[in-house]
CSV table of C-alpha atoms and ligand atoms in Angstrom, one decimal:
chain,number,residue,atom,x,y,z
A,1,MET,CA,12.0,-44.7,-16.5
A,2,THR,CA,15.0,-45.3,-14.2
A,3,GLY,CA,16.9,-48.4,-15.2
A,4,GLU,CA,18.3,-50.7,-12.6
A,5,ARG,CA,21.7,-49.1,-12.9
A,6,PRO,CA,22.8,-45.7,-14.1
A,7,VAL,CA,24.0,-45.9,-17.7
A,8,VAL,CA,26.7,-43.5,-19.1
A,9,PRO,CA,28.2,-43.3,-22.6
A,10,LEU,CA,31.4,-45.2,-23.0
A,11,ALA,CA,32.9,-42.1,-24.6
A,12,LEU,CA,32.3,-40.2,-21.4
A,13,THR,CA,34.1,-42.8,-19.4
A,14,GLU,CA,37.0,-42.7,-21.8
A,15,ALA,CA,37.1,-38.9,-21.6
A,16,VAL,CA,37.2,-39.1,-17.8
A,17,LEU,CA,40.1,-41.6,-17.8
A,18,ARG,CA,42.0,-39.5,-20.3
A,19,ALA,CA,41.5,-36.4,-18.0
A,20,ALA,CA,42.6,-38.5,-14.9
A,21,SER,CA,45.7,-39.6,-16.7
A,22,THR,CA,47.0,-36.0,-16.8
A,23,SER,CA,47.1,-36.0,-13.0
A,24,THR,CA,49.7,-37.4,-10.7
A,25,ALA,CA,47.0,-38.2,-8.1
A,26,SER,CA,45.3,-40.7,-10.3
A,27,VAL,CA,47.1,-43.7,-8.7
A,28,PHE,CA,44.1,-46.1,-9.2
A,29,LEU,CA,43.6,-45.4,-12.9
A,30,PRO,CA,44.8,-48.8,-14.2
A,31,TRP,CA,42.0,-50.5,-12.2
A,32,VAL,CA,39.2,-48.1,-12.0
A,33,VAL,CA,37.2,-49.3,-15.0
A,34,ASP,CA,37.1,-53.0,-13.7
A,35,ARG,CA,36.6,-52.0,-10.1
A,36,VAL,CA,33.9,-49.4,-10.2
A,37,GLU,CA,30.3,-50.5,-9.8
A,38,LEU,CA,27.6,-47.9,-10.6
A,39,GLN,CA,24.4,-47.9,-8.5
A,40,TRP,CA,21.5,-45.5,-7.9
A,41,SER,CA,21.6,-44.2,-4.4
A,42,GLU,CA,18.6,-44.3,-2.0
A,43,GLY,CA,18.1,-40.7,-3.1
A,44,ASP,CA,19.2,-38.7,0.0
A,45,GLU,CA,18.6,-35.0,0.0
A,46,VAL,CA,22.1,-33.6,-0.2
A,47,ASN,CA,24.5,-35.8,-2.1
A,48,LEU,CA,24.1,-36.2,-5.8
A,49,GLY,CA,26.9,-38.7,-5.9
A,50,LEU,CA,29.1,-40.7,-3.6
A,51,THR,CA,32.2,-42.7,-4.1
A,52,ARG,CA,33.1,-45.4,-1.6
A,53,PHE,CA,36.2,-47.6,-1.6
A,54,LEU,CA,35.1,-50.9,0.0
A,55,ALA,CA,38.7,-51.9,1.0
A,56,SER,CA,39.7,-51.2,4.6
A,57,GLU,CA,41.4,-47.9,5.4
A,58,VAL,CA,44.7,-49.7,6.1
A,59,ASP,CA,44.6,-51.5,2.8
A,60,LEU,CA,43.6,-48.4,0.9
A,61,VAL,CA,46.5,-46.3,2.4
A,62,ARG,CA,48.9,-49.1,1.3
A,63,ALA,CA,47.3,-49.3,-2.2
A,64,ARG,CA,47.7,-45.6,-2.6
A,65,ARG,CA,51.3,-45.5,-1.5
A,66,LEU,CA,52.4,-48.6,-3.5
A,67,ARG,CA,50.0,-47.9,-6.4
A,68,LEU,CA,48.2,-51.2,-6.1
A,69,ASP,CA,44.7,-52.4,-7.0
A,70,PRO,CA,42.4,-50.5,-4.6
A,71,GLY,CA,39.7,-53.3,-4.5
A,72,PRO,CA,36.0,-52.7,-5.2
A,73,ILE,CA,34.7,-49.1,-5.6
A,74,LEU,CA,31.1,-48.3,-5.4
A,75,ILE,CA,29.7,-45.1,-7.0
A,76,GLU,CA,26.3,-44.1,-6.1
A,77,LEU,CA,24.3,-41.6,-8.2
A,78,HIS,CA,21.1,-39.9,-7.2
A,79,PRO,CA,18.2,-41.4,-9.0
A,80,ASP,CA,16.8,-38.0,-10.0
A,81,LEU,CA,19.9,-37.5,-12.1
A,82,ASN,CA,18.0,-39.8,-14.5
A,83,ASP,CA,16.0,-36.8,-15.6
A,84,ASP,CA,19.0,-34.5,-16.1
A,85,GLU,CA,21.5,-35.9,-18.4
A,86,ALA,CA,24.0,-33.0,-18.3
A,87,LEU,CA,24.1,-33.1,-14.5
A,88,LEU,CA,24.3,-36.9,-14.5
A,89,HIS,CA,27.4,-36.8,-16.6
A,90,HIS,CA,28.9,-34.0,-14.5
A,91,VAL,CA,28.3,-35.9,-11.2
A,92,TYR,CA,29.6,-39.2,-12.8
A,93,ALA,CA,32.8,-37.5,-14.0
A,94,HIS,CA,33.2,-35.9,-10.5
A,95,GLU,CA,32.9,-39.3,-8.8
A,96,MET,CA,35.0,-41.3,-11.3
A,97,LEU,CA,37.9,-38.8,-10.8
A,98,HIS,CA,37.6,-39.5,-7.1
A,99,ALA,CA,37.7,-43.3,-7.8
A,100,ALA,CA,40.7,-42.8,-10.1
A,101,GLY,CA,42.6,-41.5,-7.0
A,102,LEU,CA,41.8,-37.8,-7.0
A,103,THR,CA,40.1,-38.1,-3.7
A,104,MET,CA,40.3,-34.5,-2.6
A,105,HIS,CA,38.1,-31.7,-3.8
A,106,SER,CA,41.1,-29.9,-5.3
A,107,GLU,CA,41.3,-27.2,-7.9
A,108,GLU,CA,42.6,-29.9,-10.2
A,109,HIS,CA,39.7,-32.3,-9.5
A,110,ASP,CA,37.3,-29.4,-10.2
A,111,ARG,CA,39.1,-28.4,-13.3
A,112,LEU,CA,39.2,-31.9,-14.8
A,113,THR,CA,35.5,-32.5,-14.0
A,114,ASN,CA,34.5,-29.4,-15.7
A,115,ALA,CA,36.7,-30.0,-18.7
A,116,VAL,CA,35.0,-33.4,-19.3
A,117,ALA,CA,31.5,-32.7,-18.3
A,118,PRO,CA,30.6,-29.1,-17.2
A,119,SER,CA,27.8,-28.6,-14.8
A,120,PRO,CA,24.6,-27.3,-16.2
A,121,SER,CA,23.7,-23.8,-14.9
A,122,MET,CA,21.1,-23.5,-12.2
A,123,ALA,CA,18.8,-21.9,-14.7
A,124,ASP,CA,19.0,-25.0,-16.9
A,125,SER,CA,18.7,-27.6,-14.3
A,126,PRO,CA,15.3,-28.2,-12.5
A,127,LEU,CA,17.1,-30.8,-10.3
A,128,LEU,CA,19.7,-28.2,-9.1
A,129,GLN,CA,16.9,-25.8,-8.4
A,130,ARG,CA,15.0,-28.4,-6.4
A,131,LEU,CA,18.0,-29.2,-4.3
A,132,ARG,CA,18.8,-25.6,-3.7
A,133,ASP,CA,15.2,-25.0,-2.5
A,134,ARG,CA,15.4,-28.0,-0.2
A,135,LEU,CA,18.7,-26.8,1.3
A,136,LEU,CA,17.3,-23.3,1.7
A,137,ALA,CA,14.2,-24.5,3.4
A,138,GLU,CA,16.5,-26.3,6.0
A,139,GLN,CA,18.5,-23.1,6.8
A,140,PRO,CA,17.8,-21.9,10.3
A,141,VAL,CA,17.9,-18.2,9.1
A,142,GLN,CA,15.2,-17.6,6.6
A,143,SER,CA,15.4,-13.8,6.3
A,144,TRP,CA,17.5,-10.8,7.2
A,145,THR,CA,16.8,-7.4,8.5
A,146,CYS,CA,19.2,-4.6,8.0
A,147,GLY,CA,20.2,-2.8,11.3
A,148,HIS,CA,20.7,0.5,9.4
A,149,CYS,CA,17.7,1.0,7.3
A,150,GLY,CA,15.3,-1.7,8.6
A,151,HIS,CA,14.9,-3.5,5.2
A,152,THR,CA,14.0,-7.1,5.5
A,153,TRP,CA,14.4,-9.7,2.8
A,154,GLN,CA,13.9,-13.5,2.3
A,155,ARG,CA,16.8,-15.9,1.9
A,156,THR,CA,17.4,-16.9,-1.6
A,157,THR,CA,21.0,-18.1,-1.5
A,158,MET,CA,22.9,-20.4,0.7
A,159,ARG,CA,25.5,-17.8,1.3
A,160,THR,CA,25.0,-15.3,4.1
A,161,PRO,CA,24.9,-11.8,2.7
A,162,THR,CA,27.5,-9.3,4.0
A,163,ARG,CA,25.7,-6.2,2.9
A,164,CYS,CA,22.1,-4.9,2.9
A,165,LEU,CA,20.4,-5.4,-0.4
A,166,ARG,CA,18.8,-1.9,-0.2
A,167,CYS,CA,21.3,0.4,1.5
A,168,ALA,CA,24.5,-1.7,0.9
A,169,ARG,CA,25.8,-1.0,4.3
A,170,PRO,CA,27.5,-3.9,6.1
A,171,LEU,CA,25.0,-6.3,7.7
A,172,ARG,CA,25.3,-6.7,11.4
B,1,ZN,ZN1,33.3,-35.2,-4.4
B,2,ZN,ZN1,19.9,-1.4,4.8
């Protein structure tokens, strides 16, 4: 059953904060534990997690520059994560690092997230599979036909293929 709020182990939060402390971007680190409020999201189809700073843009820019208290921060997690603990921890770590001040999807943000809570593989996560299938179903192009050999195949990845699956010549 989904509780009123997402619950994550204290040890995970501590691990995220330790990871954040290795980054010069983590300007909000001293406040993050007191300022973050965790909620389940409405369950939109695309985002598993979302971090929102509730302060105004102006105050936030100032807080970042002067390393001040950023004010309240809301982290929303997708309720389906309740059934997928590894992914819940991964998304939580991802969002908490944003909240600590690593707001960009940088290589460092990615590396720290995965060091603390690696993402489960697609094969191990029914939720990731479900989201992929949903995204795939929304893609305007559902199949490709090779202009060289005529081979047609159904879309199974988000990425657009560059070569024909059968004859390997460039797709045009
Ligand atoms: Zn993010
Ligand atoms: Zn072909």
